[in-house]
Amino acid sequence: MHKLNLLKTSLLSILLLPAMAAAADRVGDFSLLDQNGLFHNMSWYDDHVAIALLVQANGSEATAKALPEFEALKAKYDSRGIEFMMINPMGLLDRDAVLLEVAAWGTEIPVLMDDARVISESLGIDKTGEVIIYNPKSFGVEYRGPVADSELALQQLIAGKPVSAARVAAMGSPVSYPVLQQHQQSPVSYTKDIAPIIAESCAECHRDGGIAPFAMDSHAMIQGWSPMIREVLMTKRMPPGQIDSHVGEFINDRLLSDTEVQKIIHWVDAGAINDGGSDPLTELNWPESKWAFGEPDLILQVPEQQVPATGVLEYRHIDVAIDLGGKDRWLRGSQYIAGDRTVLHHTVNDLIDPGQKGRNGGPNQANITAYIPGVTPKMDPPNTGGLLRDGAVLKLNMHYTTNGKESVDRGQIGLWFYPEGEVPEERMSGRCACIFTPDWSNIPPYDPSFEQSQTITIAQDAHIYSMLPHMHFRGKSMRFVAAYPDGSSEELINIANYNYNWQLTYTLAEPKFVPAGTKVTAIGTFDNSAQNPANPDPARSVPWGQQSWDEMFFGSVKWKNVDQGGH
């Protein structure tokens, strides 16, 4: 019976191969994380001639047999414009096991982990140990076959010639795609499968009045934009602010599940058909209020700011007086709404109590959220808050960027209070693992992965609630790692593909207990290479600075001490 099932699987793989191979002729751009959690986008390598991919699977004799020759090709052609990687198409979510197997092989070649398997399907991968040569400029497959025949293809590509034998039969363990087979036999439903995913994960921003550039409010819109939807899923550009799904659990990780990605990609590839008479997306209703938690108890009006069409703008320092009618209030939530988010990049807030010259209100002092790209409104956990004093001044340090047309920014800050007389018993704490000018090391010109790090210590037993990264255009990734007093360590979050336009405060699904003396290190990398499309000047040695073409390094951590005595 086992042999019969294996035969059926092999025959199915052969039957599916023509369709898969046809798609692989022009795969499109894609991005994957490797076994170490590092992010790889194929178009980043478009200064290379090609990318050679060896199909890897744990326990595959074909992969183990091909690897030495693949390593030899790397030693020979790595300096001639060929990037060498492996790709795991199995979708077993076994990154740690792959890490161990690759370490046992003694190779440093990264393994791209295709958890959702849609990249491997598009590449037409049907066996382990096979080599696929991918063109990062045309996004197509130039060669597939055994490693022994791939050298000729590499030589021809380096010489600028077409590959004479683009398809060569190879041996290896079969790779099958049962979910793809299922979706081909029973097509994915727009009304039952796709529309609910869009409604849950996309439409809140992609709607009339939303922050996204087009509305996902009907099947016609989704079908029309389906090629773009496919591309941004394949490259992990959307949903925005994605993090490494293998590290931690967060309430706002912005991730689609592998199953959801498979459904959308397979539905788009099948023509993005509407299978029902009704359209669920046209029936969505959104709150009329722009405020996340209903109408605020108090709205602070930020003085309007005139922003010119062009030019470099210095940071602006604006004071906002807080009038609470003679009474102090305990703050539980806040939200900053920019008047024109196309020109306001971010603010830095400093709350000054009456009679004080600087922020020194202690742990009881309220914290009003700043404006940061992609920021989510802030609501403290139950029974937690800070005291906002009547007559306090919110000092805003405002960073504006011009966009080619004059604008006026009229920002508003909504505040939500506890009922009068109700005093929350607990307080939030936090620190920033920040690097400023005294400790800053300039980022070398053309360095594609310059690393800096900073460490903070959590003095008491505590529960970590959230982490926030902040870098500028060259920011590439940031990881937070906890080193515990017993000598063990744990990665808390991996923002593998940092995006300057989406600086989110990532909130843990369950607060993370850490013992007193835990050290949290933020490890950030910067891409100052010409391959970084956001890089203003790769030839520059980059200093710390407030403007976006300079750089910063903030790794903010928020926690709540277990012992709230005396706050």
Coordinates of C-alpha atoms in Angstrom, one line a residue:
M1 CA 0.0 0.0 0.0
H2 CA 2.9 2.4 0.9
K3 CA 4.5 1.8 -2.5
L4 CA 1.2 2.3 -4.3
N5 CA 0.7 5.7 -2.5
L6 CA 4.2 6.7 -3.3
L7 CA 3.6 5.8 -7.0
K8 CA 0.4 7.9 -6.9
T9 CA 2.3 10.8 -5.4
S10 CA 5.0 10.5 -8.0
L11 CA 2.5 10.3 -10.9
L12 CA 0.7 13.3 -9.5
S13 CA 3.9 15.3 -9.3
I14 CA 4.6 14.5 -12.9
L15 CA 1.1 15.5 -14.0
L16 CA 1.4 18.8 -12.1
L17 CA 4.9 19.5 -13.4
P18 CA 3.9 21.0 -16.8
A19 CA 1.7 23.6 -15.2
M20 CA 4.2 24.4 -12.5
A21 CA 7.1 24.6 -15.0
A22 CA 5.2 26.9 -17.2
A23 CA 4.6 29.2 -14.3
A24 CA 8.3 28.9 -13.4
D25 CA 9.4 30.4 -16.7
R26 CA 8.5 33.8 -15.2
V27 CA 8.2 33.2 -11.5
G28 CA 8.2 36.8 -10.3
D29 CA 10.1 38.4 -7.5
F30 CA 9.9 36.7 -4.1
S31 CA 11.3 36.9 -0.6
L32 CA 11.9 34.3 2.1
L33 CA 13.6 34.0 5.4
D34 CA 16.5 31.6 5.8
Q35 CA 17.1 29.1 8.6
N36 CA 18.7 31.8 10.7
G37 CA 15.8 34.2 10.3
L38 CA 17.6 36.5 7.8
F39 CA 15.4 38.1 5.1
H40 CA 16.3 37.6 1.4
N41 CA 14.5 39.4 -1.4
M42 CA 15.5 38.2 -4.8
S43 CA 15.4 41.6 -6.5
W44 CA 18.0 42.8 -4.0
Y45 CA 20.4 40.5 -5.9
D46 CA 19.7 42.1 -9.3
D47 CA 23.3 43.2 -9.5
H48 CA 24.2 39.5 -9.8
V49 CA 24.1 37.4 -13.0
A50 CA 22.0 34.7 -11.4
I51 CA 21.0 32.9 -8.2
A52 CA 21.7 29.2 -7.9
L53 CA 19.3 27.3 -5.7
L54 CA 19.9 23.7 -4.5
V55 CA 16.7 22.1 -3.3
Q56 CA 17.2 21.0 0.3
A57 CA 15.2 18.7 2.6
N58 CA 16.2 17.1 5.8
G59 CA 17.3 13.5 5.4
S60 CA 17.5 13.9 1.6
E61 CA 20.3 11.7 0.2
A62 CA 20.0 13.6 -3.1
T63 CA 20.7 17.0 -1.4
A64 CA 23.6 15.6 0.7
K65 CA 25.1 14.0 -2.4
A66 CA 24.8 17.2 -4.5
L67 CA 26.0 19.6 -1.8
P68 CA 29.8 19.1 -2.2
E69 CA 29.7 19.8 -5.9
F70 CA 27.4 22.8 -5.2
E71 CA 29.9 24.1 -2.7
A72 CA 32.7 23.7 -5.3
L73 CA 30.6 25.7 -7.8
K74 CA 30.2 28.4 -5.1
A75 CA 33.9 28.6 -4.5
K76 CA 34.5 29.0 -8.3
Y77 CA 31.7 31.3 -9.3
D78 CA 30.7 33.2 -6.2
S79 CA 33.0 36.1 -7.2
R80 CA 31.7 36.1 -10.7
G81 CA 28.2 37.2 -10.1
I82 CA 26.5 34.1 -8.9
E83 CA 24.7 33.9 -5.6
F84 CA 24.4 30.5 -4.0
M85 CA 21.6 29.4 -1.7
M86 CA 19.5 26.4 -0.9
I87 CA 15.7 26.3 -0.7
N88 CA 13.6 24.1 1.5
P89 CA 10.2 23.4 -0.2
M90 CA 8.7 21.1 2.4
G91 CA 6.7 23.5 4.5
L92 CA 7.3 21.5 7.7
L93 CA 8.0 24.6 9.8
D94 CA 11.1 22.8 11.0
R95 CA 13.6 25.6 10.9
D96 CA 15.5 24.5 14.0
A97 CA 15.9 21.0 12.5
V98 CA 17.2 22.4 9.2
L99 CA 19.6 24.6 11.2
L100 CA 21.0 21.5 12.8
E101 CA 21.3 19.5 9.6
V102 CA 23.0 22.4 7.7
A103 CA 25.4 22.8 10.7
A104 CA 26.2 19.1 10.5
W105 CA 27.1 19.5 6.9
G106 CA 29.5 22.3 7.8
T107 CA 28.2 24.6 5.1
E108 CA 27.4 28.4 5.4
I109 CA 25.1 28.4 2.4
P110 CA 21.8 29.8 3.6
V111 CA 18.6 27.8 3.3
L112 CA 15.5 29.7 2.2
M113 CA 12.5 28.3 4.2
D114 CA 9.4 28.2 2.1
D115 CA 6.8 27.6 4.8
A116 CA 3.8 28.4 2.7
R117 CA 5.3 26.5 -0.3
V118 CA 3.9 28.9 -2.9
I119 CA 7.4 30.0 -4.0
S120 CA 8.4 26.4 -4.6
E121 CA 5.2 25.7 -6.5
S122 CA 6.0 28.7 -8.7
L123 CA 9.5 27.7 -9.2
G124 CA 8.3 24.2 -10.3
I125 CA 10.3 22.3 -7.7
D126 CA 9.4 18.7 -7.8
K127 CA 12.4 16.9 -6.4
T128 CA 15.2 17.4 -3.8
G129 CA 18.8 17.6 -4.8
E130 CA 17.9 19.5 -8.0
V131 CA 19.5 22.8 -8.9
I132 CA 17.5 25.8 -10.1
I133 CA 19.1 28.8 -11.6
Y134 CA 17.0 31.9 -11.2
N135 CA 17.4 35.3 -12.9
P136 CA 17.0 38.1 -10.4
K137 CA 16.4 40.6 -13.2
S138 CA 13.8 38.9 -15.3
F139 CA 12.5 36.8 -12.3
G140 CA 12.5 33.6 -14.4
V141 CA 14.1 30.2 -14.2
E142 CA 17.1 29.8 -16.6
Y143 CA 18.0 26.2 -15.7
R144 CA 16.7 23.2 -13.8
G145 CA 18.5 19.9 -13.4
P146 CA 21.3 18.1 -11.7
V147 CA 24.2 20.0 -10.2
A148 CA 26.6 18.2 -12.5
D149 CA 25.1 19.9 -15.6
S150 CA 24.5 23.3 -14.0
E151 CA 28.1 24.6 -14.4
L152 CA 27.7 24.9 -18.2
A153 CA 24.5 26.9 -17.6
L154 CA 26.4 29.2 -15.2
Q155 CA 29.2 29.7 -17.7
Q156 CA 26.8 30.6 -20.5
L157 CA 24.9 33.1 -18.3
I158 CA 28.1 34.7 -17.2
A159 CA 29.1 35.0 -20.8
G160 CA 25.8 36.6 -21.6
K161 CA 24.6 33.7 -23.7
P162 CA 21.3 31.7 -23.6
V163 CA 21.4 28.4 -21.7
S164 CA 21.7 25.6 -24.3
A165 CA 20.2 23.0 -22.0
A166 CA 17.7 24.7 -19.8
R167 CA 15.9 21.5 -18.6
V168 CA 17.9 18.4 -17.7
A169 CA 16.4 15.3 -16.0
A170 CA 17.5 14.9 -12.4
M171 CA 17.2 12.3 -9.7
G172 CA 15.9 13.0 -6.2
S173 CA 13.1 12.4 -3.7
P174 CA 9.8 13.7 -5.1
V175 CA 8.3 16.9 -3.7
S176 CA 4.5 17.0 -3.9
Y177 CA 1.9 19.7 -3.1
P178 CA -1.3 18.3 -1.7
V179 CA -2.8 21.7 -0.9
L180 CA -2.2 22.8 -4.5
Q181 CA -3.8 19.5 -5.7
Q182 CA -6.8 20.1 -3.3
H183 CA -7.3 23.6 -4.6
Q184 CA -7.1 22.5 -8.2
Q185 CA -9.7 19.8 -7.6
S186 CA -11.9 22.0 -5.3
P187 CA -11.2 25.7 -6.2
V188 CA -10.8 28.3 -3.5
S189 CA -14.0 30.2 -2.9
Y190 CA -14.0 34.0 -3.1
T191 CA -17.1 34.3 -0.9
K192 CA -16.1 31.7 1.7
D193 CA -12.3 31.9 1.7
I194 CA -10.9 35.1 0.1
A195 CA -13.3 37.8 1.1
P196 CA -13.1 36.9 4.8
I197 CA -9.3 37.1 4.7
I198 CA -9.4 40.5 3.0
A199 CA -12.0 41.8 5.4
E200 CA -10.0 40.6 8.4
S201 CA -6.5 41.6 7.4
C202 CA -6.6 44.1 4.6
A203 CA -9.8 46.1 4.3
E204 CA -9.4 48.2 7.4
C205 CA -6.6 50.2 5.6
H206 CA -7.7 49.4 2.0
R207 CA -11.1 51.2 2.2
D208 CA -12.6 54.6 1.4
G209 CA -10.9 57.0 3.8
G210 CA -8.3 54.5 4.8
I211 CA -4.5 55.0 4.7
A212 CA -4.0 52.6 1.8
P213 CA -3.9 53.7 -1.8
F214 CA -6.9 51.8 -3.1
A215 CA -10.0 50.3 -1.6
M216 CA -10.6 46.5 -1.3
D217 CA -14.3 46.9 -1.2
S218 CA -15.6 44.5 -3.9
H219 CA -14.6 41.5 -6.0
A220 CA -14.1 43.7 -9.0
M221 CA -11.4 45.7 -7.1
I222 CA -9.7 42.5 -5.8
Q223 CA -9.7 40.9 -9.2
G224 CA -8.3 44.0 -10.8
W225 CA -5.5 44.3 -8.3
S226 CA -4.9 40.5 -8.1
P227 CA -1.6 40.5 -9.9
M228 CA -0.3 43.2 -7.5
I229 CA -1.8 41.3 -4.5
R230 CA 0.1 38.2 -5.6
E231 CA 3.3 40.1 -6.0
V232 CA 3.2 41.8 -2.6
L233 CA 2.5 38.4 -0.9
M234 CA 5.3 36.7 -2.8
T235 CA 7.7 39.4 -1.8
K236 CA 6.3 39.9 1.8
R237 CA 5.7 43.6 1.2
M238 CA 2.2 43.2 2.5
P239 CA 0.7 43.0 5.0
P240 CA 3.1 45.7 6.2
G241 CA 5.4 45.5 9.2
Q242 CA 5.7 41.7 9.1
I243 CA 8.0 40.0 11.6
D244 CA 9.5 36.5 11.8
S245 CA 6.6 34.1 12.6
H246 CA 9.0 31.7 14.3
V247 CA 9.8 34.0 17.1
G248 CA 7.2 35.0 19.7
E249 CA 3.5 35.6 19.4
F250 CA 2.2 39.1 19.0
I251 CA -1.3 40.6 18.7
N252 CA -0.2 42.9 15.8
D253 CA 2.4 40.9 13.9
R254 CA 0.5 41.7 10.6
L255 CA 1.1 38.2 9.4
L256 CA -1.2 36.1 7.2
S257 CA -1.1 32.4 8.0
D258 CA 0.5 30.0 5.5
T259 CA -2.9 28.6 4.8
E260 CA -4.3 32.1 4.0
V261 CA -1.3 32.8 1.7
Q262 CA -1.9 29.6 -0.2
K263 CA -5.6 30.3 -0.6
I264 CA -5.0 33.8 -2.0
I265 CA -2.1 32.8 -4.4
H266 CA -4.0 29.7 -5.7
W267 CA -7.2 31.7 -6.2
V268 CA -5.3 34.5 -8.1
D269 CA -3.5 31.9 -10.2
A270 CA -6.8 30.3 -11.1
G271 CA -8.2 33.6 -12.4
A272 CA -9.5 35.3 -9.2
I273 CA -13.1 34.2 -10.0
N274 CA -16.2 35.2 -7.9
D275 CA -18.0 31.9 -7.2
G276 CA -21.0 33.4 -5.4
G277 CA -24.0 35.6 -6.2
S278 CA -23.3 38.1 -3.4
D279 CA -20.1 40.0 -2.6
P280 CA -19.2 40.1 1.1
L281 CA -16.8 43.0 0.7
T282 CA -19.5 45.3 -0.5
E283 CA -21.4 44.7 2.7
L284 CA -18.6 45.8 5.1
N285 CA -19.4 48.6 7.5
W286 CA -16.8 50.7 9.2
P287 CA -17.1 52.9 12.3
E288 CA -17.8 56.6 11.4
S289 CA -15.5 57.8 14.1
K290 CA -11.8 58.2 13.2
W291 CA -10.9 57.4 16.8
A292 CA -9.9 53.9 17.7
F293 CA -11.6 53.8 21.1
G294 CA -14.7 55.9 20.5
E295 CA -14.8 59.6 21.1
P296 CA -12.0 60.8 23.4
D297 CA -12.6 62.4 26.7
L298 CA -10.3 65.2 25.6
I299 CA -8.9 66.2 22.2
L300 CA -5.7 68.2 22.1
Q301 CA -5.4 70.4 19.1
V302 CA -1.8 70.6 17.7
P303 CA -1.1 74.1 16.4
E304 CA -1.3 74.0 12.6
Q305 CA 1.9 73.7 10.7
Q306 CA 2.6 75.1 7.3
V307 CA 4.7 72.7 5.2
P308 CA 6.3 74.0 2.0
A309 CA 6.3 72.0 -1.2
T310 CA 10.0 71.4 -1.3
G311 CA 13.1 71.7 0.8
V312 CA 14.8 70.2 3.8
L313 CA 13.0 71.1 7.0
E314 CA 14.5 71.4 10.4
Y315 CA 12.7 69.6 13.3
R316 CA 10.0 71.8 14.8
H317 CA 9.5 72.2 18.5
I318 CA 5.8 72.8 19.4
D319 CA 4.2 73.2 22.8
V320 CA 0.7 71.9 23.5
A321 CA -0.8 73.2 26.7
I322 CA -3.1 70.7 28.6
D323 CA -6.1 72.2 30.3
L324 CA -8.0 69.7 32.5
G325 CA -10.3 72.3 34.1
G326 CA -8.3 72.4 37.4
K327 CA -8.2 68.6 38.0
D328 CA -5.5 66.0 37.4
R329 CA -6.7 62.9 35.6
W330 CA -5.4 59.3 35.3
L331 CA -4.7 58.5 31.6
R332 CA -5.5 55.1 30.2
G333 CA -5.2 55.7 26.4
S334 CA -4.1 58.1 23.7
Q335 CA -4.1 58.4 19.9
Y336 CA -2.3 60.8 17.6
I337 CA -4.0 61.6 14.3
A338 CA -1.9 63.5 11.8
G339 CA -3.7 66.2 9.8
D340 CA -1.6 65.3 6.8
R341 CA 0.3 62.0 7.2
T342 CA 2.0 62.5 3.8
V343 CA 4.2 65.2 5.3
L344 CA 4.4 64.4 9.1
H345 CA 6.9 61.6 9.5
H346 CA 7.0 61.3 13.2
T347 CA 7.0 63.1 16.5
V348 CA 9.0 62.8 19.8
N349 CA 6.9 63.6 22.8
D350 CA 8.1 65.0 26.2
L351 CA 5.5 65.6 28.9
I352 CA 6.5 68.4 31.3
D353 CA 4.6 68.7 34.6
P354 CA 3.6 72.2 36.0
G355 CA 6.6 73.9 37.6
Q356 CA 9.1 71.5 36.1
K357 CA 11.7 72.2 33.4
G358 CA 12.2 68.7 32.2
R359 CA 10.4 65.3 32.2
N360 CA 10.9 64.1 35.8
G361 CA 7.4 63.0 36.9
G362 CA 8.6 59.6 37.9
P363 CA 6.8 56.3 37.3
N364 CA 3.4 57.8 38.1
Q365 CA 3.6 60.2 35.1
A366 CA 1.3 59.7 32.1
N367 CA 2.7 58.7 28.7
I368 CA 1.0 60.2 25.7
T369 CA 1.6 58.3 22.5
A370 CA 3.8 59.9 19.7
Y371 CA 3.1 59.8 16.0
I372 CA 5.2 57.2 14.2
P373 CA 4.6 55.6 10.7
G374 CA 2.2 52.7 11.1
V375 CA 1.6 53.5 14.8
T376 CA -1.3 51.8 16.5
P377 CA -3.3 53.8 19.1
K378 CA -2.2 53.1 22.7
M379 CA -4.5 51.8 25.4
D380 CA -2.9 50.6 28.7
P381 CA -3.7 47.2 30.1
P382 CA -6.6 47.2 32.7
N383 CA -5.9 48.8 36.0
T384 CA -2.8 50.5 34.5
G385 CA -2.1 54.1 33.7
G386 CA -0.3 57.3 34.5
L387 CA -1.2 60.7 36.1
L388 CA -1.7 63.6 33.7
R389 CA -1.5 66.9 35.6
D390 CA -3.6 69.9 34.9
G391 CA -1.4 72.6 33.3
A392 CA 1.2 70.2 32.0
V393 CA 2.8 70.9 28.6
L394 CA 3.3 68.3 25.9
K395 CA 6.4 69.3 24.0
L396 CA 6.4 67.9 20.5
N397 CA 9.6 67.4 18.4
M398 CA 8.1 67.2 14.9
H399 CA 9.8 65.8 11.8
Y400 CA 8.2 67.0 8.5
T401 CA 9.2 65.9 5.0
T402 CA 8.1 67.7 1.8
N403 CA 6.2 65.9 -0.9
G404 CA 6.1 68.3 -3.8
K405 CA 3.1 70.4 -2.8
E406 CA 2.3 72.8 0.0
S407 CA 0.4 71.5 2.9
V408 CA -1.1 72.4 6.3
D409 CA -0.9 69.8 9.1
R410 CA -3.6 70.1 11.8
G411 CA -2.9 67.2 14.1
Q412 CA -5.1 66.0 17.0
I413 CA -4.3 63.9 20.0
G414 CA -7.2 62.1 21.7
L415 CA -7.0 61.2 25.4
W416 CA -9.1 58.7 27.3
F417 CA -9.2 58.9 31.1
Y418 CA -10.2 56.7 34.0
P419 CA -13.4 57.9 35.7
E420 CA -12.9 60.6 38.2
G421 CA -11.8 59.2 41.5
E422 CA -10.7 55.8 40.1
V423 CA -6.9 55.4 40.5
P424 CA -5.3 52.5 38.5
E425 CA -3.0 50.5 40.8
E426 CA -0.3 49.5 38.3
R427 CA 2.2 51.4 36.2
M428 CA 4.1 50.7 33.0
S429 CA 7.9 51.1 32.9
G430 CA 10.3 51.1 30.0
R431 CA 13.7 52.0 28.6
C432 CA 15.3 52.5 25.2
A433 CA 18.3 50.5 24.1
C434 CA 19.4 53.5 22.1
I435 CA 22.7 54.6 20.6
F436 CA 23.5 58.3 20.5
T437 CA 26.4 60.3 19.2
P438 CA 29.0 59.4 21.9
D439 CA 28.7 55.7 21.2
W440 CA 27.7 55.8 17.5
S441 CA 29.9 54.1 14.9
N442 CA 29.5 55.6 11.4
I443 CA 28.1 53.1 8.9
P444 CA 30.8 52.4 6.3
P445 CA 30.1 53.2 2.7
Y446 CA 28.6 50.4 0.6
D447 CA 28.3 48.1 3.7
P448 CA 25.3 45.8 3.1
S449 CA 24.9 44.6 6.6
F450 CA 26.5 46.8 9.2
E451 CA 25.6 45.8 12.8
Q452 CA 25.2 47.8 15.9
S453 CA 23.8 46.8 19.3
Q454 CA 22.8 48.2 22.7
T455 CA 21.8 46.6 26.0
I456 CA 19.5 47.6 28.8
T457 CA 18.9 45.9 32.2
I458 CA 15.5 45.2 33.7
A459 CA 16.3 45.6 37.4
Q460 CA 13.2 43.9 38.9
D461 CA 11.1 40.9 38.1
A462 CA 8.9 42.1 35.3
H463 CA 6.6 41.2 32.4
I464 CA 7.6 42.6 29.0
Y465 CA 4.7 43.9 27.0
S466 CA 6.1 45.4 23.8
M467 CA 9.1 46.4 21.7
L468 CA 9.6 49.1 19.1
P469 CA 12.4 49.5 16.6
H470 CA 13.4 52.8 15.1
M471 CA 16.0 53.4 12.4
H472 CA 16.0 55.4 9.2
F473 CA 16.3 54.6 5.4
R474 CA 19.2 52.2 5.9
G475 CA 17.6 50.2 8.6
K476 CA 17.5 46.6 7.6
S477 CA 16.6 44.4 10.6
M478 CA 16.4 44.5 14.4
R479 CA 16.3 41.6 16.9
F480 CA 15.7 41.8 20.6
V481 CA 17.4 39.1 22.7
A482 CA 17.0 38.5 26.4
A483 CA 20.0 37.2 28.4
Y484 CA 18.8 35.8 31.7
P485 CA 20.7 35.7 35.0
D486 CA 21.1 31.9 34.9
G487 CA 23.1 32.2 31.7
S488 CA 20.4 31.2 29.2
S489 CA 19.1 33.5 26.5
E490 CA 16.0 33.8 24.3
E491 CA 15.2 35.7 21.2
L492 CA 12.1 37.9 21.9
I493 CA 11.4 39.2 18.4
N494 CA 13.0 39.3 15.0
I495 CA 12.0 42.3 12.8
A496 CA 13.7 40.6 9.8
N497 CA 12.6 43.1 7.2
Y498 CA 12.6 46.5 8.9
N499 CA 10.7 49.2 7.0
Y500 CA 11.1 52.9 7.8
N501 CA 7.5 53.5 6.7
W502 CA 6.1 51.0 9.2
Q503 CA 7.6 51.4 12.7
L504 CA 5.2 49.4 14.8
T505 CA 5.1 48.8 18.6
Y506 CA 4.9 45.0 18.6
T507 CA 2.7 43.9 21.5
L508 CA 3.1 40.4 22.9
A509 CA 0.0 38.2 22.9
E510 CA 0.9 37.3 26.5
P511 CA 3.3 39.4 28.6
K512 CA 6.7 37.8 28.9
F513 CA 8.0 37.2 32.4
V514 CA 11.7 38.1 32.9
P515 CA 13.6 37.8 36.2
A516 CA 15.4 40.7 37.8
G517 CA 18.7 41.4 36.2
T518 CA 17.6 40.3 32.7
K519 CA 19.6 42.1 30.0
V520 CA 17.7 42.9 26.8
T521 CA 19.9 43.6 23.8
A522 CA 18.7 45.2 20.6
I523 CA 20.8 44.1 17.6
G524 CA 20.2 46.2 14.4
T525 CA 21.7 46.0 11.0
F526 CA 21.9 48.7 8.3
D527 CA 22.1 48.3 4.6
N528 CA 24.2 51.1 3.1
S529 CA 24.7 49.3 -0.2
A530 CA 23.6 50.5 -3.6
Q531 CA 21.2 47.6 -3.6
N532 CA 19.1 49.3 -1.0
P533 CA 16.5 51.2 -3.1
A534 CA 15.8 53.6 -0.2
N535 CA 19.4 54.5 0.3
P536 CA 20.1 58.2 -0.3
D537 CA 23.8 57.8 -0.8
P538 CA 25.7 54.5 -0.5
A539 CA 29.1 56.2 -0.8
R540 CA 28.5 58.1 2.4
S541 CA 29.9 57.3 5.8
V542 CA 26.7 57.7 7.7
P543 CA 26.6 59.5 11.1
W544 CA 23.9 59.7 13.7
G545 CA 21.5 62.5 12.9
Q546 CA 17.9 63.6 13.1
Q547 CA 17.3 63.8 9.3
S548 CA 16.2 60.7 7.5
W549 CA 19.4 60.5 5.4
D550 CA 21.4 60.2 8.6
E551 CA 20.7 57.3 10.9
M552 CA 19.4 56.5 14.4
F553 CA 19.2 53.3 16.5
F554 CA 16.3 53.0 19.0
G555 CA 15.2 49.7 20.5
S556 CA 12.4 50.6 22.9
V557 CA 11.1 48.0 25.5
K558 CA 8.0 48.5 27.6
W559 CA 7.4 46.3 30.7
K560 CA 5.5 46.2 34.0
N561 CA 7.3 45.4 37.2
V562 CA 5.8 42.5 39.2
D563 CA 6.2 44.4 42.5
Q564 CA 4.1 47.5 42.0
G565 CA 4.8 48.7 45.6
G566 CA 5.7 52.4 45.5
H567 CA 5.5 52.1 41.7

